[in-house]
CSV table of N, CA and C in Angstrom, one decimal:
chain,number,residue,atom,x,y,z
B,1,MET,N,-3.5,23.4,-7.0
B,1,MET,CA,-3.1,22.5,-6.1
B,1,MET,C,-1.5,22.8,-4.9
B,2,PHE,N,-1.9,22.9,-4.1
B,2,PHE,CA,-1.0,23.3,-2.8
B,2,PHE,C,0.4,22.8,-3.3
B,3,VAL,N,0.7,21.6,-3.4
B,3,VAL,CA,1.9,20.7,-3.5
B,3,VAL,C,2.5,21.3,-4.7
B,4,ILE,N,1.8,21.8,-6.1
B,4,ILE,CA,2.6,22.2,-7.2
B,4,ILE,C,2.9,23.5,-7.1
B,5,LEU,N,2.4,24.1,-6.7
B,5,LEU,CA,2.5,25.8,-6.5
B,5,LEU,C,3.7,26.2,-5.5
B,6,PHE,N,3.7,25.5,-4.5
B,6,PHE,CA,4.8,25.4,-3.3
B,6,PHE,C,6.0,24.8,-4.0
B,7,SER,N,5.7,23.7,-4.7
B,7,SER,CA,7.2,23.1,-5.4
B,7,SER,C,7.6,24.2,-6.3
B,8,ILE,N,6.7,25.1,-7.4
B,8,ILE,CA,7.5,26.2,-7.9
B,8,ILE,C,8.1,26.8,-7.4
B,9,ILE,N,7.6,27.4,-6.3
B,9,ILE,CA,8.0,28.6,-5.4
B,9,ILE,C,9.6,28.1,-5.3
B,10,LEU,N,9.6,26.8,-4.6
B,10,LEU,CA,11.0,26.2,-4.0
B,10,LEU,C,11.9,26.1,-5.2
B,11,ILE,N,11.4,25.8,-6.6
B,11,ILE,CA,12.3,25.6,-7.6
B,11,ILE,C,12.9,26.9,-8.1
B,12,LEU,N,12.0,28.1,-8.1
B,12,LEU,CA,12.4,29.4,-8.3
B,12,LEU,C,13.4,30.0,-7.2
B,13,LEU,N,13.1,29.7,-5.9
B,13,LEU,CA,13.9,30.2,-5.0
B,13,LEU,C,15.5,29.2,-5.1
B,14,ASP,N,15.4,28.2,-5.6
B,14,ASP,CA,16.7,27.1,-5.5
B,14,ASP,C,17.6,28.1,-6.7
B,15,GLN,N,16.9,28.0,-7.9
B,15,GLN,CA,17.5,28.5,-9.3
B,15,GLN,C,17.9,30.0,-8.8
B,16,PHE,N,17.2,31.0,-8.3
B,16,PHE,CA,17.6,32.2,-8.0
B,16,PHE,C,19.0,32.4,-7.1
B,17,SER,N,18.7,31.4,-6.0
B,17,SER,CA,20.1,31.4,-5.3
B,17,SER,C,21.2,31.1,-6.1
B,18,LYS,N,21.3,30.2,-6.7
B,18,LYS,CA,22.0,29.7,-7.6
B,18,LYS,C,22.8,30.7,-9.0
B,19,PHE,N,21.7,31.3,-9.4
B,19,PHE,CA,21.9,32.4,-10.2
B,19,PHE,C,22.9,33.1,-9.7
B,20,LEU,N,22.3,33.7,-8.3
B,20,LEU,CA,23.2,34.9,-7.8
B,20,LEU,C,24.6,34.2,-7.1
B,21,VAL,N,24.6,33.0,-6.9
B,21,VAL,CA,26.0,32.4,-6.5
B,21,VAL,C,26.7,32.6,-7.9
B,22,LYS,N,26.5,32.3,-8.6
B,22,LYS,CA,27.4,32.0,-10.0
B,22,LYS,C,27.6,33.5,-10.5
B,23,THR,N,26.6,34.3,-10.4
B,23,THR,CA,26.9,35.9,-10.6
B,23,THR,C,28.1,36.4,-9.8
B,24,TYR,N,27.9,36.1,-8.6
B,24,TYR,CA,29.0,37.2,-7.6
B,24,TYR,C,29.7,36.3,-6.9
B,25,LEU,N,30.0,34.8,-7.0
B,25,LEU,CA,31.3,34.2,-6.6
B,25,LEU,C,31.9,33.2,-7.5
B,26,TYR,N,31.3,33.3,-8.7
B,26,TYR,CA,32.1,32.5,-9.5
B,26,TYR,C,33.6,33.1,-9.9
B,27,GLY,N,34.6,32.0,-9.5
B,27,GLY,CA,36.2,32.5,-9.7
B,27,GLY,C,36.5,33.5,-8.7
B,28,LYS,N,35.5,33.5,-7.7
B,28,LYS,CA,36.2,34.4,-6.4
B,28,LYS,C,36.3,33.7,-5.1
B,29,ASP,N,37.0,34.2,-4.1
B,29,ASP,CA,37.0,33.7,-2.7
B,29,ASP,C,35.6,33.5,-2.1
B,30,PRO,N,35.5,32.8,-1.1
B,30,PRO,CA,34.2,32.4,-0.7
B,30,PRO,C,33.7,33.7,0.2
B,31,LEU,N,32.4,33.7,0.4
B,31,LEU,CA,31.9,34.7,1.1
B,31,LEU,C,31.7,34.1,2.5
B,32,VAL,N,32.2,34.8,3.6
B,32,VAL,CA,32.4,34.4,5.1
B,32,VAL,C,31.2,35.1,5.6
B,33,VAL,N,30.1,34.3,5.9
B,33,VAL,CA,28.9,34.8,6.2
B,33,VAL,C,28.9,34.8,8.0
B,34,ILE,N,29.4,33.6,8.6
B,34,ILE,CA,29.4,33.7,9.8
B,34,ILE,C,31.3,32.7,9.9
B,35,ASP,N,32.1,33.7,10.5
B,35,ASP,CA,33.4,33.2,10.6
B,35,ASP,C,33.3,32.0,11.5
B,36,GLY,N,34.0,30.8,10.8
B,36,GLY,CA,34.3,29.5,11.2
B,36,GLY,C,33.1,28.4,11.2
B,37,PHE,N,31.8,29.4,10.8
B,37,PHE,CA,30.8,28.6,10.7
B,37,PHE,C,30.1,28.3,9.4
B,38,LEU,N,29.8,29.5,8.6
B,38,LEU,CA,29.2,29.3,7.5
B,38,LEU,C,29.6,30.3,6.4
B,39,ARG,N,30.0,29.8,5.3
B,39,ARG,CA,30.6,30.2,3.9
B,39,ARG,C,29.7,29.9,2.6
B,40,PHE,N,30.0,30.7,1.9
B,40,PHE,CA,29.1,30.7,0.8
B,40,PHE,C,30.3,30.4,-0.7
B,41,TYR,N,30.5,29.4,-1.2
B,41,TYR,CA,31.2,29.2,-2.1
B,41,TYR,C,30.6,28.8,-3.5
B,42,TYR,N,31.4,29.0,-4.6
B,42,TYR,CA,30.7,28.5,-5.8
B,42,TYR,C,31.8,27.1,-6.5
B,43,ILE,N,30.5,26.2,-6.2
B,43,ILE,CA,31.3,24.7,-6.6
B,43,ILE,C,30.6,24.1,-7.7
B,44,GLU,N,31.1,23.4,-8.7
B,44,GLU,CA,30.3,22.6,-9.7
B,44,GLU,C,30.4,21.2,-9.5
B,45,ASN,N,29.2,20.4,-8.9
B,45,ASN,CA,29.3,19.2,-8.5
B,45,ASN,C,28.7,18.3,-9.9
B,46,ARG,N,30.0,17.7,-10.2
B,46,ARG,CA,29.3,16.9,-11.6
B,46,ARG,C,28.8,15.4,-10.8
B,47,GLY,N,28.7,15.3,-9.5
B,47,GLY,CA,27.8,13.8,-9.2
B,47,GLY,C,26.9,14.0,-8.3
B,48,ALA,N,26.7,13.1,-7.5
B,48,ALA,CA,25.4,13.2,-6.8
B,48,ALA,C,26.0,13.8,-5.2
B,49,ALA,N,25.0,13.5,-4.3
B,49,ALA,CA,25.3,14.1,-2.7
B,49,ALA,C,26.8,13.7,-2.3
B,50,PHE,N,27.3,14.5,-1.7
B,50,PHE,CA,29.1,14.4,-1.3
B,50,PHE,C,29.9,14.3,-2.3
B,51,GLY,N,29.5,14.6,-3.6
B,51,GLY,CA,30.4,14.4,-4.7
B,51,GLY,C,30.4,12.8,-5.1
B,52,ILE,N,29.4,12.0,-4.7
B,52,ILE,CA,29.6,10.4,-5.3
B,52,ILE,C,29.4,10.4,-6.6
B,53,LEU,N,29.4,9.6,-7.3
B,53,LEU,CA,29.0,9.1,-8.7
B,53,LEU,C,29.3,10.3,-9.7
B,54,GLN,N,30.7,10.8,-9.5
B,54,GLN,CA,31.0,11.8,-10.3
B,54,GLN,C,31.2,11.4,-12.1
B,55,GLY,N,30.5,12.1,-12.6
B,55,GLY,CA,30.3,11.9,-14.3
B,55,GLY,C,29.2,11.2,-14.6
B,56,ALA,N,28.6,10.8,-13.7
B,56,ALA,CA,27.5,9.5,-14.0
B,56,ALA,C,25.9,10.3,-14.1
B,57,ARG,N,26.2,11.5,-15.1
B,57,ARG,CA,25.2,12.2,-15.3
B,57,ARG,C,23.7,11.5,-15.9
B,58,TRP,N,24.0,10.6,-17.1
B,58,TRP,CA,22.8,10.1,-17.5
B,58,TRP,C,22.3,9.4,-16.1
B,59,PHE,N,23.0,8.4,-15.9
B,59,PHE,CA,22.6,7.7,-14.6
B,59,PHE,C,21.7,8.6,-13.8
B,60,LEU,N,22.4,9.5,-13.3
B,60,LEU,CA,21.4,10.4,-12.4
B,60,LEU,C,20.4,11.2,-12.8
B,61,THR,N,20.5,11.2,-14.0
B,61,THR,CA,19.1,12.0,-14.8
B,61,THR,C,18.0,10.9,-14.8
B,62,ILE,N,18.4,9.5,-15.3
B,62,ILE,CA,17.2,8.6,-15.3
B,62,ILE,C,16.8,8.0,-13.7
B,63,ILE,N,17.5,8.1,-12.8
B,63,ILE,CA,17.1,8.2,-11.3
B,63,ILE,C,16.1,9.1,-11.1
B,64,THR,N,16.6,10.4,-11.5
B,64,THR,CA,15.7,11.7,-11.1
B,64,THR,C,14.2,11.5,-11.5
B,65,ILE,N,14.3,11.2,-12.8
B,65,ILE,CA,13.1,10.7,-13.6
B,65,ILE,C,12.3,9.9,-13.2
B,66,ILE,N,13.0,8.9,-12.7
B,66,ILE,CA,11.9,7.7,-12.0
B,66,ILE,C,11.6,8.3,-10.5
B,67,VAL,N,12.3,9.0,-9.7
B,67,VAL,CA,11.9,9.4,-8.3
B,67,VAL,C,10.6,10.4,-8.6
B,68,LEU,N,10.7,11.2,-9.8
B,68,LEU,CA,9.8,12.2,-9.9
B,68,LEU,C,8.5,11.8,-10.5
B,69,ILE,N,8.5,10.5,-11.5
B,69,ILE,CA,7.2,9.8,-11.5
B,69,ILE,C,6.7,9.2,-10.6
B,70,PHE,N,7.8,8.5,-9.8
B,70,PHE,CA,7.3,7.9,-8.5
B,70,PHE,C,6.4,9.1,-7.5
B,71,LEU,N,7.0,10.1,-7.4
B,71,LEU,CA,6.2,11.0,-6.4
B,71,LEU,C,5.0,11.7,-7.1
B,72,LEU,N,5.2,11.9,-8.1
B,72,LEU,CA,3.9,12.6,-9.0
B,72,LEU,C,2.7,11.2,-8.9
B,73,ILE,N,3.1,10.0,-9.2
B,73,ILE,CA,1.8,9.3,-9.3
B,73,ILE,C,1.2,8.8,-8.0
B,74,PHE,N,2.1,8.9,-6.7
B,74,PHE,CA,1.9,8.7,-5.5
B,74,PHE,C,1.0,9.8,-4.9
B,75,LEU,N,1.5,10.9,-5.4
B,75,LEU,CA,0.5,12.2,-5.1
B,75,LEU,C,-0.9,12.4,-5.7
B,76,ILE,N,-0.7,11.9,-7.0
B,76,ILE,CA,-2.1,12.0,-7.5
B,76,ILE,C,-3.0,10.9,-7.1
B,77,LYS,N,-2.3,9.8,-6.9
B,77,LYS,CA,-3.2,8.6,-6.3
B,77,LYS,C,-3.8,8.8,-4.9
B,78,ASN,N,-3.2,9.5,-4.0
B,78,ASN,CA,-3.3,9.8,-2.5
B,78,ASN,C,-3.6,11.0,-1.6
B,79,TYR,N,-3.6,12.1,-3.0
B,79,TYR,CA,-3.7,13.3,-2.5
B,79,TYR,C,-4.8,13.8,-1.5
B,80,LYS,N,-5.7,13.4,-1.7
B,80,LYS,CA,-7.0,13.7,-0.5
B,80,LYS,C,-7.0,13.0,0.7
B,81,LYS,N,-6.0,11.8,0.7
B,81,LYS,CA,-6.0,11.5,1.9
B,81,LYS,C,-4.5,11.6,2.7
B,82,LEU,N,-3.8,12.2,2.1
B,82,LEU,CA,-2.6,12.3,2.7
B,82,LEU,C,-2.5,13.2,4.1
B,83,PRO,N,-2.1,13.0,4.9
B,83,PRO,CA,-2.0,14.3,6.1
B,83,PRO,C,-1.0,15.3,5.6
B,84,LYS,N,-1.0,16.5,6.2
B,84,LYS,CA,-0.4,17.7,5.5
B,84,LYS,C,0.9,17.8,5.7
B,85,ILE,N,1.4,17.1,6.5
B,85,ILE,CA,3.0,16.8,6.8
B,85,ILE,C,3.3,16.0,5.5
B,86,TYR,N,2.5,15.1,5.0
B,86,TYR,CA,3.2,14.5,3.8
B,86,TYR,C,3.3,15.3,2.5
B,87,LEU,N,2.2,16.1,2.5
B,87,LEU,CA,2.2,17.0,1.3
B,87,LEU,C,3.0,18.0,1.4
B,88,PHE,N,3.2,18.7,2.5
B,88,PHE,CA,4.3,19.5,2.8
B,88,PHE,C,5.9,18.9,2.1
B,89,SER,N,6.1,17.8,2.7
B,89,SER,CA,7.0,16.7,2.5
B,89,SER,C,7.5,16.6,0.9
B,90,ILE,N,6.2,16.0,0.5
B,90,ILE,CA,6.2,15.8,-1.0
B,90,ILE,C,6.6,17.2,-1.8
B,91,SER,N,6.3,18.2,-1.6
B,91,SER,CA,6.7,19.8,-2.1
B,91,SER,C,8.0,19.8,-2.2
B,92,LEU,N,8.5,19.5,-0.9
B,92,LEU,CA,10.2,20.1,-0.8
B,92,LEU,C,10.8,18.7,-1.6
B,93,LEU,N,10.4,17.6,-1.8
B,93,LEU,CA,11.1,16.9,-2.4
B,93,LEU,C,11.0,16.8,-3.9
B,94,ILE,N,10.1,17.4,-4.3
B,94,ILE,CA,9.7,17.7,-5.8
B,94,ILE,C,10.6,18.9,-6.0
B,95,GLY,N,10.2,19.9,-5.1
B,95,GLY,CA,11.2,21.0,-5.4
B,95,GLY,C,12.5,20.9,-5.5
B,96,GLY,N,13.1,20.4,-4.3
B,96,GLY,CA,14.6,20.2,-4.4
B,96,GLY,C,14.9,19.2,-5.8
B,97,THR,N,14.2,18.2,-5.8
B,97,THR,CA,14.5,17.1,-7.2
B,97,THR,C,14.6,17.9,-8.4
B,98,ILE,N,13.7,18.8,-8.7
B,98,ILE,CA,13.8,19.8,-10.2
B,98,ILE,C,14.6,20.6,-10.0
B,99,GLY,N,15.0,21.1,-8.8
B,99,GLY,CA,16.0,22.6,-8.7
B,99,GLY,C,17.3,21.9,-9.2
B,100,ASN,N,17.7,20.5,-8.8
B,100,ASN,CA,19.2,20.3,-8.9
B,100,ASN,C,19.0,19.4,-10.5
B,101,PHE,N,17.8,19.1,-11.0
B,101,PHE,CA,17.4,18.3,-12.2
B,101,PHE,C,17.8,19.4,-13.5
B,102,ILE,N,17.3,20.5,-12.9
B,102,ILE,CA,17.4,21.7,-13.8
B,102,ILE,C,18.8,22.0,-14.1
B,103,ASP,N,19.6,21.9,-13.0
B,103,ASP,CA,21.2,22.2,-13.4
B,103,ASP,C,21.8,21.3,-14.0
B,104,ARG,N,21.4,20.0,-13.5
B,104,ARG,CA,21.7,18.6,-14.3
B,104,ARG,C,21.6,19.0,-16.0
B,105,LEU,N,20.7,19.2,-16.3
B,105,LEU,CA,20.1,19.2,-17.7
B,105,LEU,C,20.8,20.5,-18.4
B,106,ARG,N,20.8,21.7,-17.7
B,106,ARG,CA,21.2,22.9,-18.3
B,106,ARG,C,22.7,23.0,-18.4
B,107,LEU,N,23.3,22.7,-17.2
B,107,LEU,CA,24.8,23.1,-17.0
B,107,LEU,C,25.6,21.6,-17.1
B,108,HIS,N,25.1,20.7,-17.0
B,108,HIS,CA,25.6,19.4,-17.0
B,108,HIS,C,26.4,19.2,-15.6
B,109,TYR,N,26.2,20.2,-14.3
B,109,TYR,CA,26.4,20.0,-13.0
B,109,TYR,C,25.5,20.7,-12.4
B,110,VAL,N,25.8,20.4,-10.9
B,110,VAL,CA,24.8,21.1,-10.2
B,110,VAL,C,25.7,22.3,-9.2
B,111,ILE,N,25.3,23.2,-9.0
B,111,ILE,CA,25.8,24.3,-8.4
B,111,ILE,C,25.4,24.1,-6.9
B,112,ASP,N,26.7,23.9,-5.9
B,112,ASP,CA,26.5,24.0,-4.9
B,112,ASP,C,27.4,24.9,-4.0
B,113,PHE,N,27.0,25.4,-2.8
B,113,PHE,CA,27.4,26.8,-2.3
B,113,PHE,C,27.7,26.8,-1.1
B,114,ILE,N,26.7,26.3,-0.3
B,114,ILE,CA,26.7,26.5,1.3
B,114,ILE,C,27.4,25.4,1.9
B,115,SER,N,28.3,25.9,2.6
B,115,SER,CA,29.3,25.2,3.4
B,115,SER,C,29.3,25.6,5.0
B,116,LEU,N,29.0,24.6,5.9
B,116,LEU,CA,29.2,24.7,7.2
B,116,LEU,C,30.2,23.8,7.8
B,117,LYS,N,30.5,24.3,8.8
B,117,LYS,CA,31.8,23.7,9.9
B,117,LYS,C,31.0,23.7,11.4
B,118,PHE,N,30.8,22.3,11.9
B,118,PHE,CA,30.6,22.3,13.2
B,118,PHE,C,31.6,21.7,14.0
B,119,PHE,N,32.2,22.1,14.6
B,119,PHE,CA,33.2,21.7,15.7
B,119,PHE,C,34.3,21.2,14.9
B,120,ASP,N,35.0,21.9,14.2
B,120,ASP,CA,36.1,21.7,13.2
B,120,ASP,C,35.9,20.4,12.2
B,121,TYR,N,34.6,20.3,11.9
B,121,TYR,CA,34.3,19.3,10.9
B,121,TYR,C,33.6,20.0,9.7
B,122,ASN,N,34.2,19.7,8.3
B,122,ASN,CA,33.7,20.5,7.4
B,122,ASN,C,32.6,19.9,6.8
B,123,PHE,N,31.5,20.0,6.7
B,123,PHE,CA,30.3,19.4,6.1
B,123,PHE,C,30.5,19.4,4.7
B,124,ALA,N,29.7,18.7,4.0
B,124,ALA,CA,30.0,18.5,2.5
B,124,ALA,C,29.3,19.9,1.9
B,125,VAL,N,29.6,20.6,1.1
B,125,VAL,CA,29.2,21.6,0.4
B,125,VAL,C,27.7,21.5,-0.2
B,126,PHE,N,26.8,22.2,0.0
B,126,PHE,CA,25.1,21.8,-0.6
B,126,PHE,C,24.5,23.1,-1.1
B,127,ASN,N,23.4,23.1,-1.7
B,127,ASN,CA,22.5,24.1,-1.9
B,127,ASN,C,21.4,23.9,-1.5
B,128,LEU,N,20.2,24.8,-1.9
B,128,LEU,CA,19.1,25.1,-1.2
B,128,LEU,C,18.2,23.7,-1.9
B,129,ALA,N,18.3,23.5,-2.9
B,129,ALA,CA,17.4,22.1,-3.2
B,129,ALA,C,18.1,20.8,-2.5
B,130,ASP,N,19.0,20.5,-2.0
B,130,ASP,CA,19.6,19.4,-1.5
B,130,ASP,C,19.1,19.8,0.3
B,131,THR,N,18.6,21.0,0.5
B,131,THR,CA,18.3,21.3,1.9
B,131,THR,C,16.9,20.7,1.8
B,132,PHE,N,15.9,21.1,0.7
B,132,PHE,CA,14.8,21.1,0.8
B,132,PHE,C,14.6,19.4,0.6
B,133,ILE,N,15.4,18.7,-0.2
B,133,ILE,CA,15.2,17.0,-0.2
B,133,ILE,C,15.5,16.5,1.3
B,134,VAL,N,16.4,16.9,1.8
B,134,VAL,CA,16.7,16.7,3.2
B,134,VAL,C,15.5,16.8,4.4
B,135,VAL,N,15.0,17.9,4.4
B,135,VAL,CA,14.2,18.3,5.2
B,135,VAL,C,12.8,17.5,4.8
B,136,GLY,N,12.5,17.5,3.5
B,136,GLY,CA,11.3,16.7,3.2
B,136,GLY,C,11.6,15.3,3.5
B,137,THR,N,12.6,14.8,3.7
B,137,THR,CA,12.7,13.5,4.0
B,137,THR,C,12.3,13.0,5.5
B,138,ILE,N,13.1,14.1,6.0
B,138,ILE,CA,13.0,14.2,7.8
B,138,ILE,C,11.6,14.3,8.2
B,139,LEU,N,10.6,15.0,7.5
B,139,LEU,CA,9.5,15.5,7.5
B,139,LEU,C,8.6,13.9,7.2
B,140,ILE,N,8.8,13.3,5.9
B,140,ILE,CA,8.2,11.9,5.9
B,140,ILE,C,8.5,11.0,7.1
B,141,CYS,N,9.7,10.8,7.7
B,141,CYS,CA,10.1,10.1,8.8
B,141,CYS,C,9.2,10.5,9.8
B,142,ILE,N,9.0,11.5,10.1
B,142,ILE,CA,8.3,12.2,11.1
B,142,ILE,C,6.7,12.0,10.9
B,143,GLY,N,6.4,12.1,9.7
B,143,GLY,CA,4.8,11.6,9.5
B,143,GLY,C,4.8,10.1,9.5
B,144,ILE,N,5.6,9.5,9.5
B,144,ILE,CA,5.5,8.1,9.5
B,144,ILE,C,5.5,7.5,11.0
B,145,ILE,N,6.1,8.3,11.8
B,145,ILE,CA,6.2,8.0,13.1
B,145,ILE,C,5.0,8.7,14.0
B,146,LEU,N,4.4,9.6,13.5
B,146,LEU,CA,3.1,10.2,14.0
B,146,LEU,C,1.9,9.7,13.6
B,147,HIS,N,1.7,9.6,12.1
B,147,HIS,CA,0.4,9.4,11.4
B,147,HIS,C,0.4,7.6,11.3
B,148,ASP,N,1.4,6.9,11.0
B,148,ASP,CA,1.5,5.6,10.4
B,148,ASP,C,1.9,4.7,11.6
B,149,ASN,N,2.3,5.1,12.9
B,149,ASN,CA,2.4,4.1,13.9
B,149,ASN,C,1.2,3.9,14.5
B,150,PRO,N,1.2,2.6,14.4
B,150,PRO,CA,-0.3,2.1,15.3
B,150,PRO,C,-0.1,2.3,16.8
B,151,ARG,N,0.6,2.4,17.4
B,151,ARG,CA,0.7,2.8,18.8
B,151,ARG,C,0.2,4.4,19.2
B,152,ILE,N,0.9,5.3,18.5
B,152,ILE,CA,0.6,6.5,18.5
B,152,ILE,C,-0.6,6.9,18.0
B,153,SER,N,-1.0,6.2,16.7
B,153,SER,CA,-2.3,6.4,16.2
B,153,SER,C,-3.7,6.0,17.2
B,154,SER,N,-3.4,4.8,17.6
B,154,SER,CA,-4.3,4.4,18.6
B,154,SER,C,-4.7,5.4,19.9
B,155,LYS,N,-3.7,5.8,20.5
B,155,LYS,CA,-3.5,6.6,21.7
B,155,LYS,C,-4.0,8.1,21.0
B,156,ARG,N,-4.0,8.4,20.0
B,156,ARG,CA,-4.7,9.6,19.5
B,156,ARG,C,-6.2,9.5,19.3
B,157,GLU,N,-6.4,8.2,18.8
B,157,GLU,CA,-7.7,7.9,18.7
B,157,GLU,C,-8.7,7.8,19.9
B,158,ASN,N,-7.9,7.4,20.8
B,158,ASN,CA,-8.5,6.9,22.2
B,158,ASN,C,-8.8,8.5,23.0
B,159,ASN,N,-7.8,9.3,22.8
B,159,ASN,CA,-8.0,10.6,23.4
B,159,ASN,C,-9.0,11.4,22.7
B,160,ASP,N,-9.2,11.2,21.7
B,160,ASP,CA,-10.5,12.1,20.8
B,160,ASP,C,-11.9,11.7,21.2
């Protein structure tokens, strides 16, 4: 099954990136990749996105389990009829969610390391799993617009 295989690859990529960051950046100065734009830090995030819900590990664990169960049930029930964009999106969501979940269970925090700066605005530090989740969510939105929008669907059917 494509979704499971791709999710596993994403989880391994996320965990390997966090291993490298912990190995080479723990207790050290940030690695400047592109001056004024991209840096790699070692940060222990004990909360959720943007550092909210600090110390709410059990709450976040329960929410994560619920999300994963929902995604897997939805996937099992709808796999054959889902457009490819949804299968790809769900893979990203599962991979990212499990990647951060592994950290939360194993370390009691999530390793974040990517720091971006846009026009003097420092974006929140994040990791690859967070990126997978955001991209997966954006692709689901695009899928809804392209596949589930009656106006676009009827235009596409009329052109066929």
